[in-house]
mmCIF file of C-alpha atoms in Angstrom:
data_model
loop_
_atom_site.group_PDB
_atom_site.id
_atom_site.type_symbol
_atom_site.label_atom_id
_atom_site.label_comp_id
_atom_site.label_asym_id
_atom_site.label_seq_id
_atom_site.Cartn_x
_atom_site.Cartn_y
_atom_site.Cartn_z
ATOM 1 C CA UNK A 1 -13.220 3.336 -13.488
ATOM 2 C CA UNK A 2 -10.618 3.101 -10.455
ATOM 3 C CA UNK A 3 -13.313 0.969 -8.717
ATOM 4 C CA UNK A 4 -13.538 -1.647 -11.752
ATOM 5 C CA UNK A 5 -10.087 -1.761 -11.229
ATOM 6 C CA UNK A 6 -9.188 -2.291 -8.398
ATOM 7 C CA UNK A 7 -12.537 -4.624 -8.053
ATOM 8 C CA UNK A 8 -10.016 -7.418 -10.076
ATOM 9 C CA UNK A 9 -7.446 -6.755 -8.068
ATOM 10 C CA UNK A 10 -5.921 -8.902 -5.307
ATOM 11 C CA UNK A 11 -3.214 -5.909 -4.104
ATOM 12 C CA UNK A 12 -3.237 -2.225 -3.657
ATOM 13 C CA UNK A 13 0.723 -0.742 -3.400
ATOM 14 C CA UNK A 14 0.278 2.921 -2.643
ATOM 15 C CA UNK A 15 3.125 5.175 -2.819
ATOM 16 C CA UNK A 16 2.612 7.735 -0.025
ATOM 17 C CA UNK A 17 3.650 11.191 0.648
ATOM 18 C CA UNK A 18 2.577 13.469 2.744
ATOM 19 C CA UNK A 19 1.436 15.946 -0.044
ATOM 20 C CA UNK A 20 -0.925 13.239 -1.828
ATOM 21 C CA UNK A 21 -4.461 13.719 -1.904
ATOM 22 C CA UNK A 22 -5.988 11.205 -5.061
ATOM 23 C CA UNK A 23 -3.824 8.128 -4.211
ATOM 24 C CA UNK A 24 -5.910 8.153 -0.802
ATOM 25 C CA UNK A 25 -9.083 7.603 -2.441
ATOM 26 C CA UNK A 26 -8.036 4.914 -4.169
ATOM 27 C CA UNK A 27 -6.863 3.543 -0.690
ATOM 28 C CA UNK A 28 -10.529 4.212 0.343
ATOM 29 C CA UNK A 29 -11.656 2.127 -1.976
ATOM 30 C CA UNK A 30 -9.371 -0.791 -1.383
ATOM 31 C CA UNK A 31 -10.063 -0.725 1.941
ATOM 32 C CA UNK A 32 -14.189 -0.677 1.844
ATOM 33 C CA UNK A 33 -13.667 -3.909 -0.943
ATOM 34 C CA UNK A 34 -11.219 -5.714 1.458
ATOM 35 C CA UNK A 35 -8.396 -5.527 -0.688
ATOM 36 C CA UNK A 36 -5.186 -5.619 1.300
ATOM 37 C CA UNK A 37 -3.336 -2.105 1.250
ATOM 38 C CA UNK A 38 0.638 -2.167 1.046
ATOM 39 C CA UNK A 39 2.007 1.518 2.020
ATOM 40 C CA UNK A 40 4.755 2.349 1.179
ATOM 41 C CA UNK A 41 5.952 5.501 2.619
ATOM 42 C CA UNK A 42 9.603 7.825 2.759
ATOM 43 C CA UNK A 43 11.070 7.535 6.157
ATOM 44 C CA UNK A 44 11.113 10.610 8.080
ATOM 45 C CA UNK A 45 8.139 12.564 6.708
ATOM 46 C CA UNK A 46 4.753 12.885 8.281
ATOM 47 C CA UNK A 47 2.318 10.098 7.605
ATOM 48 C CA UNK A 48 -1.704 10.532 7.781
ATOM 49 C CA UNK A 49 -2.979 8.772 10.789
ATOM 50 C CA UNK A 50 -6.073 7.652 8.662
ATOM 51 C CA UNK A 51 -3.695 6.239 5.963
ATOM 52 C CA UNK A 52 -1.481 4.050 8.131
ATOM 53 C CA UNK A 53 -5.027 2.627 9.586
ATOM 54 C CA UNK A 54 -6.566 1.746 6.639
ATOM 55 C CA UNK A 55 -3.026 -0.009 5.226
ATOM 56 C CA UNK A 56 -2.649 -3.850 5.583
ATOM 57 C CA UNK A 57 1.179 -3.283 5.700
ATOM 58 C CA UNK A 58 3.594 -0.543 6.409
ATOM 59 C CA UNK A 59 6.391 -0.471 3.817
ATOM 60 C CA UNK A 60 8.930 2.614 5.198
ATOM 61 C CA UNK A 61 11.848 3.594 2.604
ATOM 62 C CA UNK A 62 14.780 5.709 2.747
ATOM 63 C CA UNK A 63 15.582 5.380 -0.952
ATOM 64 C CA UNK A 64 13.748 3.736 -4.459
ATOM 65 C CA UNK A 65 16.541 1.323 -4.091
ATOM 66 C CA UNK A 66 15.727 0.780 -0.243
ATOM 67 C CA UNK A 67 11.931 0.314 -1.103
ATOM 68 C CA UNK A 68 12.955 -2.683 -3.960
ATOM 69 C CA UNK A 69 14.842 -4.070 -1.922
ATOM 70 C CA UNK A 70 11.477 -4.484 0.846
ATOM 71 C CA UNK A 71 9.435 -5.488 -2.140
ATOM 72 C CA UNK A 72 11.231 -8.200 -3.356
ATOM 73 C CA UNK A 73 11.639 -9.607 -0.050
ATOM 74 C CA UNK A 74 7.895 -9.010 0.858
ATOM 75 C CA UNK A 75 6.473 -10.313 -2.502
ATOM 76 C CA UNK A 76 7.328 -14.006 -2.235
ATOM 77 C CA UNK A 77 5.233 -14.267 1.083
ATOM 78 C CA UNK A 78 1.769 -12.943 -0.620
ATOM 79 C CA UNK A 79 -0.842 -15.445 -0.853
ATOM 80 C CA UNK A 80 -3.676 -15.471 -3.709
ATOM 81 C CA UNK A 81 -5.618 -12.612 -2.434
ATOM 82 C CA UNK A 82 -2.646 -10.049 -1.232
ATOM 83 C CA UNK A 83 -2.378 -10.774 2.221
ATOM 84 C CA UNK A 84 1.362 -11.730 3.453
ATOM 85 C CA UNK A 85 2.454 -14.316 5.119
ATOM 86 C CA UNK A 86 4.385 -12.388 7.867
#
């Protein structure tokens, strides 16, 4: 089912925290269909090595507002497929 999904997708966004373990399948996935992987992660706490590697883009937050605030200002610059234009 996930891979269906994501299959018709042109963007994964992946919350992150360091005590996630399903949301990093998912990223698997993503990653081994060339789907561009936006991480978004909390400032401060550990991030998996493997994670950060497999993620097109790095999205760090200190707060839900914080993170918004990176989204809309990274959203405009996606092209078709999910990549960004920065």
């Amino acid at each position: 089912y996930i891979r269906a999904e994501l299959e018709t997708s042109d963007l994964l966004l992946l919350m992150y925290h360091p005590d996630l373990r399903g949301g990093l399948i998912e990223q698997g996935i993503a990653y081994a269909l060339g789907i561009p992987v936006w991480l978004a992660h909390p400032i401060g706490l550990p991030l998996s090595t493997t994670a950060r590697e497999c993620a097109t883009k790095l999205i760090p937050y200190l707060t839900t507002e914080h993170l918004l605030t990176q989204l809309h200002r990274e959203l405009p610059t996606l092209t078709p497929h999910g990549n960004s234009t920065r």
